[in-house]
CSV table of C-alpha atoms in Angstrom, one decimal:
chain,number,residue,atom,x,y,z
A,1,UNK,CA,-7.5,-21.2,1.9
A,2,UNK,CA,-4.7,-21.7,-0.5
A,3,UNK,CA,-4.6,-18.0,-1.3
A,4,UNK,CA,-4.4,-17.2,2.4
A,5,UNK,CA,-1.5,-19.6,2.8
A,6,UNK,CA,0.3,-18.1,-0.1
A,7,UNK,CA,-0.2,-14.7,1.3
A,8,UNK,CA,1.3,-15.7,4.6
A,9,UNK,CA,4.1,-17.5,2.8
A,10,UNK,CA,4.9,-14.2,1.0
A,11,UNK,CA,4.8,-12.3,4.3
A,12,UNK,CA,7.1,-14.9,5.8
A,13,UNK,CA,9.5,-14.4,2.9
A,14,UNK,CA,9.5,-10.6,3.5
A,15,UNK,CA,10.2,-11.0,7.2
A,16,UNK,CA,12.8,-13.6,6.6
A,17,UNK,CA,14.5,-11.3,4.0
A,18,UNK,CA,14.6,-8.4,6.4
A,19,UNK,CA,16.0,-10.6,9.3
A,20,UNK,CA,18.6,-12.1,7.0
A,21,UNK,CA,19.7,-8.7,5.8
A,22,UNK,CA,20.0,-7.5,9.3
A,23,UNK,CA,21.9,-10.6,10.5
A,24,UNK,CA,24.4,-10.5,7.6
A,25,UNK,CA,24.9,-6.7,8.1
A,26,UNK,CA,25.7,-7.3,11.8
A,27,UNK,CA,28.1,-10.1,10.8
A,28,UNK,CA,29.9,-7.8,8.3
A,29,UNK,CA,30.2,-5.1,11.0
A,30,UNK,CA,31.9,-7.8,13.1
A,31,UNK,CA,34.5,-8.2,10.3
A,32,UNK,CA,33.1,-10.9,8.2
A,33,UNK,CA,34.0,-10.5,4.5
A,34,UNK,CA,32.5,-13.0,2.1
A,35,UNK,CA,34.1,-13.7,-1.3
A,36,UNK,CA,31.8,-13.0,-4.2
A,37,UNK,CA,31.9,-15.0,-7.4
A,38,UNK,CA,33.3,-13.0,-10.3
A,39,UNK,CA,30.7,-11.5,-12.7
A,40,UNK,CA,32.0,-10.4,-16.1
A,41,UNK,CA,29.6,-7.4,-16.3
A,42,UNK,CA,31.0,-6.0,-13.0
A,43,UNK,CA,34.6,-7.3,-13.0
A,44,UNK,CA,35.5,-5.0,-16.0
A,45,UNK,CA,33.2,-2.1,-15.0
A,46,UNK,CA,36.1,0.2,-13.9
A,47,UNK,CA,38.1,-0.6,-17.0
A,48,UNK,CA,35.1,0.0,-19.2
A,49,UNK,CA,34.5,3.4,-17.7
A,50,UNK,CA,38.3,4.2,-17.6
A,51,UNK,CA,38.7,3.5,-21.3
A,52,UNK,CA,35.9,5.9,-22.2
A,53,UNK,CA,37.3,8.6,-19.8
A,54,UNK,CA,40.9,8.2,-21.0
A,55,UNK,CA,39.9,8.3,-24.7
A,56,UNK,CA,37.9,11.5,-24.1
A,57,UNK,CA,34.7,9.8,-24.9
A,58,UNK,CA,31.3,9.8,-23.3
A,59,UNK,CA,29.7,7.2,-21.1
A,60,UNK,CA,26.1,6.4,-22.0
A,61,UNK,CA,23.8,4.6,-19.6
A,62,UNK,CA,20.2,3.9,-20.3
A,63,UNK,CA,17.9,3.0,-17.3
A,64,UNK,CA,15.3,1.5,-19.7
A,65,UNK,CA,11.7,2.1,-20.4
A,66,UNK,CA,10.6,1.3,-16.8
A,67,UNK,CA,9.4,3.9,-14.4
A,68,UNK,CA,9.4,4.3,-10.7
A,69,UNK,CA,5.6,4.1,-10.5
A,70,UNK,CA,4.9,0.7,-12.0
A,71,UNK,CA,5.3,-3.0,-11.5
A,72,UNK,CA,8.9,-2.6,-12.7
A,73,UNK,CA,9.8,-0.2,-9.9
A,74,UNK,CA,12.3,-2.8,-8.5
A,75,UNK,CA,14.1,-3.0,-11.8
A,76,UNK,CA,14.0,0.8,-12.0
A,77,UNK,CA,15.7,1.1,-8.6
A,78,UNK,CA,18.4,-1.4,-9.7
A,79,UNK,CA,19.0,0.6,-12.8
A,80,UNK,CA,19.2,3.8,-10.8
A,81,UNK,CA,21.7,2.2,-8.4
A,82,UNK,CA,23.8,1.3,-11.5
A,83,UNK,CA,23.5,4.9,-12.8
A,84,UNK,CA,24.6,6.2,-9.4
A,85,UNK,CA,27.8,4.1,-9.6
A,86,UNK,CA,28.4,4.9,-13.3
A,87,UNK,CA,27.9,8.6,-12.8
A,88,UNK,CA,30.3,8.6,-9.8
A,89,UNK,CA,33.0,7.0,-12.0
A,90,UNK,CA,32.3,9.0,-15.1
A,91,UNK,CA,32.1,12.6,-13.9
A,92,UNK,CA,35.8,13.1,-14.2
A,93,UNK,CA,35.5,12.7,-18.0
A,94,UNK,CA,35.8,15.8,-20.2
A,95,UNK,CA,32.5,14.9,-21.8
A,96,UNK,CA,29.6,14.5,-19.3
A,97,UNK,CA,27.9,11.2,-19.1
A,98,UNK,CA,24.6,10.8,-20.9
A,99,UNK,CA,21.7,9.0,-19.1
A,100,UNK,CA,18.6,8.1,-21.1
A,101,UNK,CA,15.2,6.9,-20.0
A,102,UNK,CA,12.0,5.9,-21.7
A,103,UNK,CA,9.8,6.8,-18.8
A,104,UNK,CA,9.0,10.3,-17.6
A,105,UNK,CA,8.7,9.3,-13.9
A,106,UNK,CA,12.4,8.2,-13.9
A,107,UNK,CA,13.7,11.4,-15.4
A,108,UNK,CA,13.8,13.7,-12.3
A,109,UNK,CA,15.5,11.0,-10.3
A,110,UNK,CA,18.0,10.3,-13.1
A,111,UNK,CA,18.9,14.1,-13.4
A,112,UNK,CA,19.2,14.3,-9.6
A,113,UNK,CA,21.5,11.3,-9.4
A,114,UNK,CA,23.9,12.8,-12.0
A,115,UNK,CA,23.7,16.2,-10.3
A,116,UNK,CA,24.6,14.7,-7.0
A,117,UNK,CA,27.5,12.8,-8.5
A,118,UNK,CA,29.0,16.1,-9.6
A,119,UNK,CA,28.3,17.7,-6.2
A,120,UNK,CA,30.1,14.8,-4.4
A,121,UNK,CA,33.2,15.3,-6.5
A,122,UNK,CA,33.0,19.1,-6.0
A,123,UNK,CA,32.6,19.7,-9.7
A,124,UNK,CA,29.1,21.1,-9.8
A,125,UNK,CA,30.0,23.8,-12.4
A,126,UNK,CA,30.6,21.0,-14.9
A,127,UNK,CA,27.1,19.5,-14.4
A,128,UNK,CA,25.3,19.6,-17.7
A,129,UNK,CA,21.5,19.5,-17.2
A,130,UNK,CA,20.8,17.9,-20.5
A,131,UNK,CA,22.8,14.8,-19.4
A,132,UNK,CA,19.5,13.2,-18.3
A,133,UNK,CA,17.2,12.7,-21.3
A,134,UNK,CA,13.8,11.4,-21.9
A,135,UNK,CA,14.3,9.9,-25.3
A,136,UNK,CA,10.8,8.5,-25.9
A,137,UNK,CA,7.9,7.2,-23.9
A,138,UNK,CA,8.1,3.8,-25.5
A,139,UNK,CA,10.7,1.1,-25.4
A,140,UNK,CA,11.0,0.6,-29.2
A,141,UNK,CA,11.4,4.3,-29.7
A,142,UNK,CA,13.9,4.5,-26.8
A,143,UNK,CA,16.1,1.8,-28.4
A,144,UNK,CA,15.8,3.6,-31.7
A,145,UNK,CA,16.8,6.9,-30.1
A,146,UNK,CA,19.9,5.4,-28.5
A,147,UNK,CA,21.1,4.3,-31.9
A,148,UNK,CA,21.6,8.0,-32.8
A,149,UNK,CA,23.0,9.1,-29.5
A,150,UNK,CA,25.8,6.5,-29.7
A,151,UNK,CA,27.4,7.8,-32.9
A,152,UNK,CA,26.4,11.5,-32.6
A,153,UNK,CA,27.7,12.1,-29.1
A,154,UNK,CA,31.0,10.2,-29.1
A,155,UNK,CA,29.8,7.5,-26.8
A,156,UNK,CA,32.7,5.1,-25.9
A,157,UNK,CA,30.9,3.0,-23.3
A,158,UNK,CA,27.4,1.8,-23.5
A,159,UNK,CA,25.5,0.4,-20.4
A,160,UNK,CA,21.9,-0.7,-20.9
A,161,UNK,CA,20.3,-1.4,-17.6
A,162,UNK,CA,16.5,-1.8,-17.3
A,163,UNK,CA,13.3,-3.6,-18.4
A,164,UNK,CA,14.5,-3.9,-22.0
A,165,UNK,CA,12.9,-6.4,-24.4
A,166,UNK,CA,14.3,-7.7,-27.7
A,167,UNK,CA,14.3,-4.2,-29.1
A,168,UNK,CA,17.5,-3.5,-27.2
A,169,UNK,CA,19.1,-5.3,-30.2
A,170,UNK,CA,18.8,-1.9,-32.0
A,171,UNK,CA,20.9,-0.1,-29.3
A,172,UNK,CA,23.4,-2.9,-29.0
A,173,UNK,CA,23.9,-3.0,-32.8
A,174,UNK,CA,24.7,0.8,-32.8
A,175,UNK,CA,27.3,0.1,-30.1
A,176,UNK,CA,28.7,-2.9,-32.0
A,177,UNK,CA,29.2,-0.8,-35.1
A,178,UNK,CA,31.2,1.8,-33.1
A,179,UNK,CA,33.2,-1.2,-31.5
A,180,UNK,CA,32.6,0.1,-28.0
A,181,UNK,CA,32.3,-1.9,-24.8
A,182,UNK,CA,28.7,-2.7,-23.9
A,183,UNK,CA,27.1,-4.2,-20.8
A,184,UNK,CA,23.5,-5.2,-20.7
A,185,UNK,CA,21.3,-6.0,-17.6
A,186,UNK,CA,17.6,-6.7,-18.1
A,187,UNK,CA,14.9,-8.5,-16.1
A,188,UNK,CA,13.4,-9.8,-19.3
A,189,UNK,CA,14.6,-13.1,-20.9
A,190,UNK,CA,14.4,-11.9,-24.5
A,191,UNK,CA,16.8,-9.1,-23.7
A,192,UNK,CA,19.2,-11.4,-21.9
A,193,UNK,CA,19.3,-13.6,-25.0
A,194,UNK,CA,20.0,-10.6,-27.2
A,195,UNK,CA,22.7,-9.4,-24.8
A,196,UNK,CA,24.4,-12.9,-24.9
A,197,UNK,CA,24.6,-12.6,-28.7
A,198,UNK,CA,25.3,-8.8,-29.1
A,199,UNK,CA,27.1,-7.3,-26.1
A,200,UNK,CA,30.4,-7.9,-24.3
A,201,UNK,CA,28.8,-8.6,-20.9
A,202,UNK,CA,25.3,-9.6,-20.0
A,203,UNK,CA,24.0,-9.9,-16.6
A,204,UNK,CA,21.6,-12.9,-16.3
A,205,UNK,CA,18.6,-13.2,-13.9
A,206,UNK,CA,19.2,-11.6,-10.5
A,207,UNK,CA,22.7,-10.4,-11.4
A,208,UNK,CA,21.5,-6.9,-12.4
A,209,UNK,CA,20.1,-6.4,-8.8
A,210,UNK,CA,23.5,-6.7,-7.0
A,211,UNK,CA,25.5,-3.9,-8.7
A,212,UNK,CA,26.1,-2.1,-5.4
A,213,UNK,CA,27.5,-5.2,-3.7
A,214,UNK,CA,30.0,-5.7,-6.5
A,215,UNK,CA,30.9,-2.1,-7.3
A,216,UNK,CA,30.8,-0.4,-4.0
A,217,UNK,CA,32.1,-1.2,-0.5
A,218,UNK,CA,28.8,-0.8,1.2
A,219,UNK,CA,28.3,-3.5,3.8
A,220,UNK,CA,24.5,-3.2,3.5
A,221,UNK,CA,24.7,-4.1,-0.2
A,222,UNK,CA,26.8,-7.2,0.5
A,223,UNK,CA,24.4,-8.2,3.3
A,224,UNK,CA,21.5,-7.9,0.9
A,225,UNK,CA,23.3,-10.0,-1.7
A,226,UNK,CA,23.9,-12.8,0.9
A,227,UNK,CA,20.3,-12.6,2.1
A,228,UNK,CA,19.2,-13.0,-1.6
A,229,UNK,CA,21.4,-16.1,-1.9
A,230,UNK,CA,19.9,-17.6,1.3
A,231,UNK,CA,16.4,-16.9,0.0
A,232,UNK,CA,17.3,-18.5,-3.3
A,233,UNK,CA,18.2,-21.8,-1.5
A,234,UNK,CA,15.0,-21.5,0.4
A,235,UNK,CA,13.0,-21.3,-2.7
A,236,UNK,CA,14.9,-24.2,-4.2
A,237,UNK,CA,14.1,-26.2,-1.0
A,238,UNK,CA,10.5,-25.3,-1.3
A,239,UNK,CA,10.3,-26.4,-5.0
A,240,UNK,CA,11.9,-29.8,-4.1
A,241,UNK,CA,9.6,-30.3,-1.2
A,242,UNK,CA,6.6,-29.4,-3.3
A,243,UNK,CA,7.7,-31.8,-6.0
A,244,UNK,CA,8.2,-34.6,-3.5
A,245,UNK,CA,4.8,-34.0,-1.8
A,246,UNK,CA,3.1,-33.9,-5.2
A,247,UNK,CA,4.8,-37.1,-6.3
A,248,UNK,CA,3.8,-38.8,-3.1
A,249,UNK,CA,0.2,-37.6,-3.5
A,250,UNK,CA,0.2,-35.6,-0.2
A,251,UNK,CA,-0.3,-32.2,-1.9
A,252,UNK,CA,-3.7,-31.5,-3.4
B,1,UNK,CA,17.6,15.8,9.4
B,2,UNK,CA,18.1,16.3,5.7
B,3,UNK,CA,17.6,12.6,5.0
B,4,UNK,CA,15.6,11.6,8.0
B,5,UNK,CA,12.3,13.0,6.8
B,6,UNK,CA,12.6,11.5,3.2
B,7,UNK,CA,13.6,8.2,4.7
B,8,UNK,CA,10.7,8.2,7.2
B,9,UNK,CA,8.2,9.1,4.4
B,10,UNK,CA,9.6,6.4,2.1
B,11,UNK,CA,9.7,3.7,4.8
B,12,UNK,CA,6.3,4.7,6.2
B,13,UNK,CA,4.6,4.7,2.8
B,14,UNK,CA,6.2,1.4,1.9
B,15,UNK,CA,5.1,-0.3,5.1
B,16,UNK,CA,1.5,1.0,4.8
B,17,UNK,CA,1.2,-0.1,1.2
B,18,UNK,CA,2.7,-3.5,1.9
B,19,UNK,CA,0.4,-4.0,5.0
B,20,UNK,CA,-2.6,-3.1,2.9
B,21,UNK,CA,-2.0,-6.1,0.6
B,22,UNK,CA,-1.9,-8.5,3.5
B,23,UNK,CA,-4.6,-7.0,5.7
B,24,UNK,CA,-7.0,-5.3,3.4
B,25,UNK,CA,-8.9,-3.3,6.0
B,26,UNK,CA,-11.0,-0.3,4.6
B,27,UNK,CA,-8.7,2.1,6.3
B,28,UNK,CA,-5.4,0.7,4.8
B,29,UNK,CA,-7.0,0.2,1.4
B,30,UNK,CA,-8.3,3.8,1.5
B,31,UNK,CA,-4.8,5.1,2.3
B,32,UNK,CA,-3.3,2.9,-0.4
B,33,UNK,CA,-5.8,4.2,-3.0
B,34,UNK,CA,-5.1,7.8,-2.1
B,35,UNK,CA,-1.3,7.3,-2.3
B,36,UNK,CA,-1.6,5.5,-5.6
B,37,UNK,CA,-3.9,8.4,-6.9
B,38,UNK,CA,-1.2,10.9,-5.9
B,39,UNK,CA,1.4,8.8,-7.7
B,40,UNK,CA,-0.8,8.9,-10.8
B,41,UNK,CA,-1.0,12.7,-10.7
B,42,UNK,CA,2.8,13.0,-10.1
B,43,UNK,CA,3.2,10.6,-13.1
B,44,UNK,CA,1.2,12.9,-15.3
B,45,UNK,CA,3.2,15.9,-14.2
B,46,UNK,CA,6.4,13.9,-14.9
B,47,UNK,CA,5.3,13.5,-18.5
B,48,UNK,CA,5.0,17.3,-18.9
B,49,UNK,CA,8.5,17.7,-17.4
B,50,UNK,CA,9.7,14.9,-19.8
B,51,UNK,CA,8.3,16.8,-22.8
B,52,UNK,CA,10.1,20.0,-21.7
B,53,UNK,CA,13.3,18.0,-21.3
B,54,UNK,CA,12.9,16.6,-24.8
B,55,UNK,CA,12.5,20.1,-26.2
B,56,UNK,CA,15.3,21.5,-24.2
B,57,UNK,CA,17.8,18.8,-25.2
B,58,UNK,CA,16.9,19.1,-28.9
B,59,UNK,CA,16.9,22.9,-28.8
B,60,UNK,CA,20.5,22.8,-27.4
B,61,UNK,CA,21.5,20.4,-30.2
B,62,UNK,CA,20.2,22.7,-32.8
B,63,UNK,CA,21.8,25.8,-31.1
B,64,UNK,CA,25.2,24.0,-30.9
B,65,UNK,CA,24.9,22.8,-34.5
B,66,UNK,CA,25.7,19.3,-33.3
B,67,UNK,CA,25.8,16.4,-35.8
B,68,UNK,CA,22.3,15.4,-36.8
B,69,UNK,CA,20.7,18.7,-35.6
B,70,UNK,CA,18.2,18.7,-38.5
B,71,UNK,CA,16.7,15.6,-36.9
B,72,UNK,CA,16.3,17.5,-33.6
B,73,UNK,CA,14.5,20.2,-35.5
B,74,UNK,CA,12.1,17.6,-37.0
B,75,UNK,CA,11.6,16.1,-33.5
B,76,UNK,CA,10.8,19.4,-32.0
B,77,UNK,CA,8.4,20.3,-34.8
B,78,UNK,CA,6.7,17.0,-34.5
B,79,UNK,CA,6.3,17.2,-30.8
B,80,UNK,CA,4.8,20.7,-31.0
B,81,UNK,CA,2.5,19.9,-33.9
B,82,UNK,CA,1.2,16.8,-32.1
B,83,UNK,CA,0.7,18.7,-28.9
B,84,UNK,CA,-1.2,21.5,-30.6
B,85,UNK,CA,-3.4,19.2,-32.7
B,86,UNK,CA,-4.2,17.0,-29.7
B,87,UNK,CA,-5.0,20.0,-27.5
B,88,UNK,CA,-7.3,21.5,-30.2
B,89,UNK,CA,-9.0,18.3,-30.8
B,90,UNK,CA,-9.4,17.3,-27.2
B,91,UNK,CA,-10.7,20.8,-26.1
B,92,UNK,CA,-14.2,20.4,-24.6
B,93,UNK,CA,-14.4,16.7,-25.4
B,94,UNK,CA,-15.2,14.0,-23.0
B,95,UNK,CA,-13.1,11.3,-24.6
B,96,UNK,CA,-9.4,11.7,-25.6
B,97,UNK,CA,-8.7,12.3,-29.3
B,98,UNK,CA,-6.6,9.2,-29.4
B,99,UNK,CA,-9.6,7.0,-28.8
B,100,UNK,CA,-11.5,8.5,-31.7
B,101,UNK,CA,-10.5,6.7,-34.9
B,102,UNK,CA,-11.5,9.7,-37.1
B,103,UNK,CA,-9.3,12.2,-35.2
B,104,UNK,CA,-6.1,13.6,-36.7
B,105,UNK,CA,-4.3,12.7,-33.5
B,106,UNK,CA,-5.2,9.0,-34.0
B,107,UNK,CA,-4.2,9.2,-37.7
B,108,UNK,CA,-0.8,10.7,-36.6
B,109,UNK,CA,-0.4,8.0,-34.0
B,110,UNK,CA,-1.4,5.1,-36.2
B,111,UNK,CA,0.4,6.4,-39.3
B,112,UNK,CA,3.6,7.5,-37.7
B,113,UNK,CA,4.2,5.9,-34.2
B,114,UNK,CA,2.7,2.4,-35.0
B,115,UNK,CA,4.2,2.3,-38.5
B,116,UNK,CA,7.6,3.3,-37.1
B,117,UNK,CA,7.4,0.8,-34.3
B,118,UNK,CA,6.5,-2.0,-36.8
B,119,UNK,CA,9.5,-1.0,-39.0
B,120,UNK,CA,11.9,-1.1,-36.0
B,121,UNK,CA,10.5,-4.5,-34.8
B,122,UNK,CA,11.2,-5.9,-38.3
B,123,UNK,CA,14.8,-4.6,-38.1
B,124,UNK,CA,15.2,-6.2,-34.6
B,125,UNK,CA,14.5,-9.7,-36.1
B,126,UNK,CA,17.2,-9.1,-38.8
B,127,UNK,CA,19.7,-7.8,-36.3
B,128,UNK,CA,19.2,-10.8,-34.1
B,129,UNK,CA,19.7,-13.4,-36.7
B,130,UNK,CA,22.8,-11.6,-38.0
B,131,UNK,CA,24.1,-11.3,-34.5
B,132,UNK,CA,23.6,-15.0,-33.7
B,133,UNK,CA,25.6,-16.0,-36.8
B,134,UNK,CA,28.2,-13.4,-36.0
B,135,UNK,CA,28.5,-14.9,-32.5
B,136,UNK,CA,30.2,-18.0,-34.1
B,137,UNK,CA,33.0,-15.7,-35.4
B,138,UNK,CA,33.5,-13.4,-32.4
B,139,UNK,CA,33.1,-16.0,-29.6
B,140,UNK,CA,33.6,-19.4,-31.1
B,141,UNK,CA,32.9,-22.2,-28.6
B,142,UNK,CA,30.4,-24.8,-27.5
B,143,UNK,CA,27.9,-22.5,-26.0
B,144,UNK,CA,27.8,-20.2,-29.0
B,145,UNK,CA,27.2,-23.3,-31.2
B,146,UNK,CA,24.4,-24.5,-28.9
B,147,UNK,CA,22.9,-20.9,-29.0
B,148,UNK,CA,22.8,-20.8,-32.8
B,149,UNK,CA,21.7,-24.4,-33.2
B,150,UNK,CA,18.7,-23.9,-30.8
B,151,UNK,CA,17.9,-20.6,-32.6
B,152,UNK,CA,17.8,-22.3,-36.0
B,153,UNK,CA,15.8,-25.3,-34.8
B,154,UNK,CA,13.3,-23.0,-33.2
B,155,UNK,CA,13.0,-20.8,-36.3
B,156,UNK,CA,12.8,-23.7,-38.8
B,157,UNK,CA,10.5,-25.7,-36.5
B,158,UNK,CA,7.9,-22.9,-36.9
B,159,UNK,CA,7.5,-23.7,-40.6
B,160,UNK,CA,4.2,-25.4,-41.2
B,161,UNK,CA,5.6,-28.2,-43.4
B,162,UNK,CA,4.3,-31.7,-42.9
B,163,UNK,CA,7.7,-33.3,-43.7
B,164,UNK,CA,9.1,-31.6,-40.7
B,165,UNK,CA,7.0,-33.3,-38.0
B,166,UNK,CA,10.0,-34.6,-36.1
B,167,UNK,CA,11.6,-31.2,-36.1
B,168,UNK,CA,8.4,-29.6,-35.0
B,169,UNK,CA,8.1,-32.0,-32.2
B,170,UNK,CA,11.7,-31.5,-31.1
B,171,UNK,CA,11.1,-27.7,-31.1
B,172,UNK,CA,8.0,-28.2,-28.9
B,173,UNK,CA,10.0,-30.3,-26.5
B,174,UNK,CA,12.9,-27.8,-26.5
B,175,UNK,CA,10.6,-24.9,-25.7
B,176,UNK,CA,8.4,-26.8,-23.2
B,177,UNK,CA,11.1,-28.6,-21.2
B,178,UNK,CA,14.7,-27.2,-21.1
B,179,UNK,CA,13.8,-23.6,-22.2
B,180,UNK,CA,10.8,-23.4,-19.9
B,181,UNK,CA,12.8,-24.8,-16.9
B,182,UNK,CA,15.7,-22.4,-17.5
B,183,UNK,CA,13.4,-19.5,-18.0
B,184,UNK,CA,11.5,-20.2,-14.8
B,185,UNK,CA,14.9,-20.4,-12.9
B,186,UNK,CA,16.0,-17.1,-14.3
B,187,UNK,CA,12.6,-15.4,-13.6
B,188,UNK,CA,12.7,-16.7,-10.0
B,189,UNK,CA,16.1,-15.1,-9.6
B,190,UNK,CA,14.8,-11.9,-11.0
B,191,UNK,CA,11.8,-12.0,-8.6
B,192,UNK,CA,14.1,-12.5,-5.7
B,193,UNK,CA,16.3,-9.6,-6.9
B,194,UNK,CA,13.2,-7.3,-7.1
B,195,UNK,CA,12.1,-8.5,-3.6
B,196,UNK,CA,15.5,-7.7,-2.1
B,197,UNK,CA,15.7,-4.3,-3.8
B,198,UNK,CA,12.2,-3.6,-2.4
B,199,UNK,CA,13.3,-4.6,1.0
B,200,UNK,CA,16.4,-2.4,0.8
B,201,UNK,CA,14.2,0.6,0.2
B,202,UNK,CA,11.8,-0.5,2.8
B,203,UNK,CA,14.6,-0.7,5.5
B,204,UNK,CA,16.3,2.5,4.3
B,205,UNK,CA,19.4,0.7,3.0
B,206,UNK,CA,18.7,1.9,-0.6
B,207,UNK,CA,18.1,5.6,-0.7
B,208,UNK,CA,18.1,7.1,-4.2
B,209,UNK,CA,17.6,10.5,-2.6
B,210,UNK,CA,20.7,10.3,-0.4
B,211,UNK,CA,24.1,11.9,-1.3
């Protein structure tokens, strides 16, 4: 009975999410423009990429050890959205950006996103197929591999976005030694703690999933962010309600 | 039309898979199983593409004589050697060589991959402690102090010394109450983020295949 109730609660959340996204999208089409709270990781994004481009350096982005056929697909899609935005900003650099992954299923998509970024800017002849790289099939080896890419390939900006664990400290340390700007977004708590100590900007919790809302002018992205905020308050309300009912002995 | 068909396939597949979790009818579960099987086959092919990518990237590094090219050469030789050994050992066998403790593939895996990972994991611990201490220099402030203090209390609290009973209890409280509460809050946020990204794909708002 409880399982069935939870199933329907989950379904209600999904339906509510879709309706909220639609409602906010319609509001935005009507001219509504919400103000977003500043997030360090996104506020300095353009400056971070700009510095790398102007100094003739390379931008490195890792989409992590997560694949697009796993439980971490949501994180992988968020990382791919960030890659899309990064590639779009970095293609004008003399040195092509480098995107690394630790999962083979992400590799074709990573390569395709970079290729399309060059196509959009009408610079396809400058597309370098080896920009997308499968470094390893394991998160520890991926982090170890990034430590050699950063010094060997003149990386000036390091963006780590994916299901990284504490091993991301290896990659972050390599960036710190080169004194380059680094941003970390992970869905894992251990990596977020590492990012707080070792990188310039760390995205905590759901912040890594809202890159498009902050870095592009897409109304659908902002609508999704607002729907996410409303859902968060809904969850908080349910938690408080559950605690109250439990305290009053009404929930068994 | 270029994006309508991929979008229709993505949305249709997503809806069917999602429905099969809420209404587990034999037909929906059958479709889900077939689609998941296809995904597994594609995943296997992706690994082959990934290995080719690894070889290509390292071959270009060697060809261009880039900094650290000898490491690329070692990587390529290691990949090819492991591939050949695993294929020879696995030929005609019912079980994979990796699950046979006496196989060379297993010895290579345990002796190189596992040992290498253990070494890197040990390095991670050292980097983290150094980074935490360095944090006080680079970003001096109240939060950095709290971060380092909690780290030290947690690390020292693990020591099994009878004289540190109070510290051990404090560490337990720290992990079970404020840390667990904060962690759950962050994880709820992550779960909501994942849900919204999924919904964006399901509604066609997020299209990784679109220009």
